Every structure is written in structure tokens, then in C-alpha cells.
Short mmCIF file of C-alpha atoms and ligand atoms in Angstrom, two decimals:
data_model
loop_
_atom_site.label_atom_id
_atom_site.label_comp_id
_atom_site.label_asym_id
_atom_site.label_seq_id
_atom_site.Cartn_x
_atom_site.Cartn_y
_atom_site.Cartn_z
CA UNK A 1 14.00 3.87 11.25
CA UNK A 2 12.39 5.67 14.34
CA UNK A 3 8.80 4.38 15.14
CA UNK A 4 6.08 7.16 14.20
CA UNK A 5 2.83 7.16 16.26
CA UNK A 6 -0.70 8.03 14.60
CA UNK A 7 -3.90 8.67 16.19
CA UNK A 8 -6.65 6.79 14.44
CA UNK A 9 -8.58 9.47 13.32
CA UNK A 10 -11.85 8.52 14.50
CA UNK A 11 -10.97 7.51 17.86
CA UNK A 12 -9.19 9.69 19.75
CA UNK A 13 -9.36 6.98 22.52
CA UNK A 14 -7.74 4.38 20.92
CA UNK A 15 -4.13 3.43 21.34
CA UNK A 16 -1.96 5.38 18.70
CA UNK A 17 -0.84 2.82 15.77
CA UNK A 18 2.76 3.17 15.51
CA UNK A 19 4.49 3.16 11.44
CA UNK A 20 7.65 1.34 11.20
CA UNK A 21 9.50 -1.10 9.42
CA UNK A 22 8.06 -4.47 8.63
CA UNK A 23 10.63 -7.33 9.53
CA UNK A 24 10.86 -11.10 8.43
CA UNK A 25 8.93 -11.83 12.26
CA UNK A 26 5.92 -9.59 11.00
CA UNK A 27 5.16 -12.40 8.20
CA UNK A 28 2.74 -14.96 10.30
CA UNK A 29 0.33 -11.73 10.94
CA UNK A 30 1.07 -10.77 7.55
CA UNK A 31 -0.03 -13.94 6.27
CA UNK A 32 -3.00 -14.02 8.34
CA UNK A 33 -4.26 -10.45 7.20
CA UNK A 34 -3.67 -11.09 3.92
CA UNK A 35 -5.54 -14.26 3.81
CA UNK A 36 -8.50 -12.54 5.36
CA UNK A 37 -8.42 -9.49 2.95
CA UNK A 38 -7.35 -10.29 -0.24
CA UNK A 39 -9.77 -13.11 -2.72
CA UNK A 40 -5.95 -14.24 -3.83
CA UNK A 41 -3.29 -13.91 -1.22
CA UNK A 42 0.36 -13.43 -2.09
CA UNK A 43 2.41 -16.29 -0.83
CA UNK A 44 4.96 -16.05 1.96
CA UNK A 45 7.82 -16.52 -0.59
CA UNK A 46 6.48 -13.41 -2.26
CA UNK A 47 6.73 -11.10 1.05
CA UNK A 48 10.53 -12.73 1.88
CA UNK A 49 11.27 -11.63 -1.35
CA UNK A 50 10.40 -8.32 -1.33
CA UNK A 51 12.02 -8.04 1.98
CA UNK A 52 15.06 -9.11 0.90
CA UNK A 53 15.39 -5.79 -1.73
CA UNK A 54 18.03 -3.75 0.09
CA UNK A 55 15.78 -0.96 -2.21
CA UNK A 56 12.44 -1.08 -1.12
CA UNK A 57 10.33 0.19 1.70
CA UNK A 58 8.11 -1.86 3.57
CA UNK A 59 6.27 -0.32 6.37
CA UNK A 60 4.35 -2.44 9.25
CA UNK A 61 1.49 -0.45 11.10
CA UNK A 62 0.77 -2.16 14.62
CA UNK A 63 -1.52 -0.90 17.46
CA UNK A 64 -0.86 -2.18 21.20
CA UNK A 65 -3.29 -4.60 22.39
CA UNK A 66 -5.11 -4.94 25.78
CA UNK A 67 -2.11 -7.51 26.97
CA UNK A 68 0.01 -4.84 26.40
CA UNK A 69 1.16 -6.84 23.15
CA UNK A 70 1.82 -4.77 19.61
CA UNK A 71 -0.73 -6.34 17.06
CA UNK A 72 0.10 -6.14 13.16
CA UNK A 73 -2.97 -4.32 11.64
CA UNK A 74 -1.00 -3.25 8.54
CA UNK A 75 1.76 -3.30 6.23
CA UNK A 76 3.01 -1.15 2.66
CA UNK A 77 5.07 -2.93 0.70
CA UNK A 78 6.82 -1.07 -2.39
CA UNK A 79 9.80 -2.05 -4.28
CA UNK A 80 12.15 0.14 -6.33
CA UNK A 81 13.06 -0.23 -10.24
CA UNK A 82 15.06 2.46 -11.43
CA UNK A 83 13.43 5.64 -10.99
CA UNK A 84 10.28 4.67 -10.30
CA UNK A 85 8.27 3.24 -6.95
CA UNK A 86 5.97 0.34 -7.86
CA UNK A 87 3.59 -0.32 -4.41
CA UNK A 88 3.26 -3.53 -4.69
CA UNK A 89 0.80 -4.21 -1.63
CA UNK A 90 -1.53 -2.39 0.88
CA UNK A 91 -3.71 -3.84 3.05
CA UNK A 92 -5.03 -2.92 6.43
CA UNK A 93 -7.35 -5.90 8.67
CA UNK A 94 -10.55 -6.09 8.78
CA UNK A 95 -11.38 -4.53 12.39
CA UNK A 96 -9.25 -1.72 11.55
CA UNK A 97 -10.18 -0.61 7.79
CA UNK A 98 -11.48 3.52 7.27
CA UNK A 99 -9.23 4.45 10.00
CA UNK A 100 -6.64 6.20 8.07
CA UNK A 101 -4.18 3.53 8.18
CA UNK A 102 -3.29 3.17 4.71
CA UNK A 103 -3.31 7.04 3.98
CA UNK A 104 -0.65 7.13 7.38
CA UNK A 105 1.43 4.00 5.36
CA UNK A 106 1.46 6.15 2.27
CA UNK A 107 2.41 9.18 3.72
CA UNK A 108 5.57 7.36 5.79
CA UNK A 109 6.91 5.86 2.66
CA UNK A 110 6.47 9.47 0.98
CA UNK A 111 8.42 10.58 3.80
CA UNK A 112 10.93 7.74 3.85
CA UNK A 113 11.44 8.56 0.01
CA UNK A 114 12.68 11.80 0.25
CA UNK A 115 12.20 12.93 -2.90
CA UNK A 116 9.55 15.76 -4.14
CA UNK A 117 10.33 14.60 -7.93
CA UNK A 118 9.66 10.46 -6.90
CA UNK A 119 7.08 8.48 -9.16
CA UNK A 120 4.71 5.98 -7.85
CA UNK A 121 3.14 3.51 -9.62
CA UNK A 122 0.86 0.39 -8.75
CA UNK A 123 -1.64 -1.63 -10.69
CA UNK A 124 -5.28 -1.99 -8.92
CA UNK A 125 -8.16 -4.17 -9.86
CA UNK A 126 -10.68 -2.44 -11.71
CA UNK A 127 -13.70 -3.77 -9.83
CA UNK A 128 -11.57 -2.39 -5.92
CA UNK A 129 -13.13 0.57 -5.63
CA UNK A 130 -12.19 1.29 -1.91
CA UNK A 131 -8.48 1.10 -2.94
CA UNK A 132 -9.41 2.74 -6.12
CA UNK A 133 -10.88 5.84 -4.52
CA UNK A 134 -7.89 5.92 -1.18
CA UNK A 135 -5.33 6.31 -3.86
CA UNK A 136 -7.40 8.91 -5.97
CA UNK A 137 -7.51 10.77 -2.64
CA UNK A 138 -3.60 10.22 -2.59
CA UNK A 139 -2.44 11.91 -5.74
CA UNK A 140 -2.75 8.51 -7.94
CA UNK A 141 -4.57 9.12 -11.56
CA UNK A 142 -5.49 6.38 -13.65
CA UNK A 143 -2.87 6.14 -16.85
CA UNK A 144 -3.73 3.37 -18.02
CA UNK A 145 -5.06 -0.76 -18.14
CA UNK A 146 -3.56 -3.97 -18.29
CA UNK A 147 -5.78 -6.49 -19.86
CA UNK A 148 -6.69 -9.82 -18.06
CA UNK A 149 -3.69 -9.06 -15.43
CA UNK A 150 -5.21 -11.01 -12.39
CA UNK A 151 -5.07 -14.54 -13.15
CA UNK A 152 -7.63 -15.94 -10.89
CA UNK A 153 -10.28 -14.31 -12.54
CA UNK A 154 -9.06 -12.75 -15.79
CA UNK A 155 -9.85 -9.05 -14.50
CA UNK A 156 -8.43 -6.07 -15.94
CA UNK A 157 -6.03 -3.81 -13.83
CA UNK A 158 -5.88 -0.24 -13.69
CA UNK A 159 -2.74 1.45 -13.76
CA UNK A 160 -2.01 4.54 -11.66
CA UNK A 161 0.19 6.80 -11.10
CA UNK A 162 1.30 9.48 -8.68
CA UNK A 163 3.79 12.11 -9.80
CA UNK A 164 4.53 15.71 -9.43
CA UNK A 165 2.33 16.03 -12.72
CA UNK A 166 -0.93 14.06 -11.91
CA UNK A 167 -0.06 15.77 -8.13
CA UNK A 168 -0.67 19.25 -10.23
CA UNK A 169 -3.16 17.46 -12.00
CA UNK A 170 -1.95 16.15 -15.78
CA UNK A 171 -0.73 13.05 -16.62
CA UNK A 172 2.93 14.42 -18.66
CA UNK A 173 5.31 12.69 -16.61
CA UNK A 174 3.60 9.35 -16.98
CA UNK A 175 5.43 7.07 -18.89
CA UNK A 176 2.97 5.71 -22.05
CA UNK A 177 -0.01 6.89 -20.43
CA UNK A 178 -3.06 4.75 -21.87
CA UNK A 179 -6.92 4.83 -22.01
CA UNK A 180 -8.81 3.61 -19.08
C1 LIG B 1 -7.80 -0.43 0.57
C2 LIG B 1 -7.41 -0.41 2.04
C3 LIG B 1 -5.91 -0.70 2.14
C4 LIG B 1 -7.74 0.96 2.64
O1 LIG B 1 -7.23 0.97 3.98
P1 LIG B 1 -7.85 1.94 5.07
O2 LIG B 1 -6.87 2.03 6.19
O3 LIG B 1 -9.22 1.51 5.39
O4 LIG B 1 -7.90 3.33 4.27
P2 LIG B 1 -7.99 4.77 4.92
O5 LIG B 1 -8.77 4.70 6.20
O6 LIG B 1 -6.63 5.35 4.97
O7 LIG B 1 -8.92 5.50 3.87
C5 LIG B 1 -8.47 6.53 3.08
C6 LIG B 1 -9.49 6.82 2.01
O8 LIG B 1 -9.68 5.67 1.17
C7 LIG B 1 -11.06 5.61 0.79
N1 LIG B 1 -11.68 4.47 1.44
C8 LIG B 1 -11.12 3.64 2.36
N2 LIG B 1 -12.02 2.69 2.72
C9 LIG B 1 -13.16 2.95 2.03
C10 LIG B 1 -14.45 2.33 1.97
N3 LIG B 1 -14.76 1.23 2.68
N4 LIG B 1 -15.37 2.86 1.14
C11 LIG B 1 -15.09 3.94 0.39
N5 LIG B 1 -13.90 4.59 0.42
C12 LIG B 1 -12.93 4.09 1.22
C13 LIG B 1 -11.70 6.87 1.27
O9 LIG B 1 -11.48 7.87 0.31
C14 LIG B 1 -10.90 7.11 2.51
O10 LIG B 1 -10.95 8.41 2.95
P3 LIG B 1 -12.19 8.84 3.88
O11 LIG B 1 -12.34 7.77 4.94
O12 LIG B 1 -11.78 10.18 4.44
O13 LIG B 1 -13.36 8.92 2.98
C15 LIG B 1 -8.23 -1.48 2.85
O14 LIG B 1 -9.60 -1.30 2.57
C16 LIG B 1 -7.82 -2.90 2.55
O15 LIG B 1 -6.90 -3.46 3.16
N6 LIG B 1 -8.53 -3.53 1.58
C17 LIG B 1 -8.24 -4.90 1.19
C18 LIG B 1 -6.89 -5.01 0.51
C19 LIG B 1 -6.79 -4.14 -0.73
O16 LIG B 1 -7.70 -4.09 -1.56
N7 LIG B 1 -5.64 -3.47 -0.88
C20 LIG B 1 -5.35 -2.64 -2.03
C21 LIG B 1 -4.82 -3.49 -3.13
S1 LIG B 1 -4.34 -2.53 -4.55
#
């Protein structure tokens, strides 16, 4: 896969953050980013894992530093099953949050995807609703709940979905669509 460059939409005079795809070296700043940004990280084994699915896109998003290094500052990760795209995992650090990252990791995998009849699918914690409202803005509508999903705290999680139908704004290509 070709690297894409962004410009961070608010600062035209940052460095561009270039999209491409994460590799098994990515994982220590992976780690680290996830540790800072999620209450419940995944573990390591989780991310090999995931890697390791011939099927699935995972995207990195890194920005060159003032050594001239390329810094990690986000990653997509989305498995396949069947017909359908579950992302499993967004995040995007700390320093670098509201700058269109994640919308620019969302629309790579759309593009990597290829397909203008693909379903996405993720599940969300009710109470995120800076992730809730980024994939609202994406296409996602809420379909339905899973009860006491996260175990660390026994929240609820909010299933969405994003398919030519909630893209044209109903829900009849979700599968089992459920109150919310
Ligand atoms: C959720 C997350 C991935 C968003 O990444 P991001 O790069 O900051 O998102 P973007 O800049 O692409 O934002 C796109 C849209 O999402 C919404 N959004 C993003 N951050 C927001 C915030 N702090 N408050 C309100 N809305 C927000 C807005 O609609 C935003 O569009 P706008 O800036 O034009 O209003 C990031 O906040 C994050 O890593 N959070 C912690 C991890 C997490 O919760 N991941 C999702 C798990 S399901």
C-alpha cells in the first residue's frame, strides 16, 4: 500500500500525517497510545492478532517529528467476518486528537475496501461521546445495544452501523436492528 499524506486540518503548518499500513514494529507506540487513551487497554496479544488476519485492514497514521523521525499518532484497526467490517479500534494520541485523524483513518480503509455496498459495524461505549458523535459524522447510526459488554465497568455498548442504507439514512440493511 502507497503512503497517503493529509494535512491536519487546522494547521496548515504542520507536517502532513502520512496513512499507511500498521506493521508488527508499530506495536511499542501502539501500546503506549493506547495505554494513555483508553481506561482499559487492549493487550499486545490482541493487536498481533489482529495483524495476523490476512483479511483485515489496519491503518497506522504517523507525522514526522523535529529529528526528522516518523512518530505513531494513530492507528484503525478493523477485521473482516464474512460480509461485514467490524472496526475493532480507533484511537488517535492525546497531542493530536480534533485534528481529523480518525475521519482521514476512516476514509483510507473506505478507500482500501473498495466496495460502495461494504457494511461497517463497531460497538462503542455508551458514555464515549467524542467517538460517538465522529462516527455519527461518518455515516454510523445507532442499531442497537449490548448489555453490560465492557467488563471493567459493566457499561452498555452501542452498536452502530454504517451501510449504504443508514448512508441514505434508514436502518434496512442492518442486520436485527435493536432499540437504543
Ligand atoms: C475518538 C477519537 C479516535 C477521535 O479522533 P480525532 O482524530 O480527534 O477525530 P477527528 O479529529 O477526526 O474528529 C472528527 C469528528 O469527531 C467528533 N469529535 C472528535 N473529537 C471530539 C471532541 N473532543 N469533542 C466533540 N466531538 C469530537 C467531531 O464531530 C469531529 O468533527 P469536528 O472536529 O469537525 O467537529 C479520539 O478522540 C480518541 O482516540 N479517543 C480515545 C479512544 C477512543 O475512544 N476511541 C474510540 C473507541 S470506539
Amino acid at each position: 500500500m502507497a503512503e497517503r499524506s493529509v494535512l491536519p486540518r487546522d494547521l496548515e503548518s504542520s507536517p502532513p500525517v502520512e496513512i499507511r499500513r500498521l506493521a508488527y514494529p508499530d506495536l511499542p507506540q501502539v501500546m503506549a497510545i493506547e495505554r494513555r487513551v483508553f481506561p482499559t487497554p487492549w493487550s499486545l496479544a490482541m493487536f498481533v492478532l489482529e495483524l495476523s488476519k490476512p483479511s483485515g485492514v489496519c491503518l497506522a497514521a504517523t507525522v514526522r517529528g523535529a529529528d526528522g523521525r516518523q512518530r505513531l499518532v494513530g492507528y484503525l484497526i478493523c477485521s473482516r467476518y464474512d460480509t461485514v467490517w467490524h472496526v475493532m479500534n480507533v484511537a488517535v494520541d492525546l497531542d493530536h486528537q480534533r485534528r481529523g485523524l480518525a475521519s482521514a483513518l476512516l476514509a483510507e480503509l473506505y478507500a482500501q475496501v473498495e466496495d460502495p455496498h461494504a457494511r461497517f459495524t463497531l460497538e462503542v461505549r455508551r458514555s464515549n461521546s467524542v467517538a460517538i458523535r465522529l462516527y455519527e459524522r461518518e455515516g454510523f447510526r445507532a442499531a442497537g445495544m449490548r448489555r453490560r459488554y465492557y467488563q471493567d465497568n459493566g457499561e452498555d455498548a452501542l452498536v452502530m452501523w454504517r451501510t449504504p442504507a443508514t448512508l441514505a439514512g434508514s436502518l434496512e440493511d442492518v442486520p436485527n436492528p435493536g432499540p437504543v
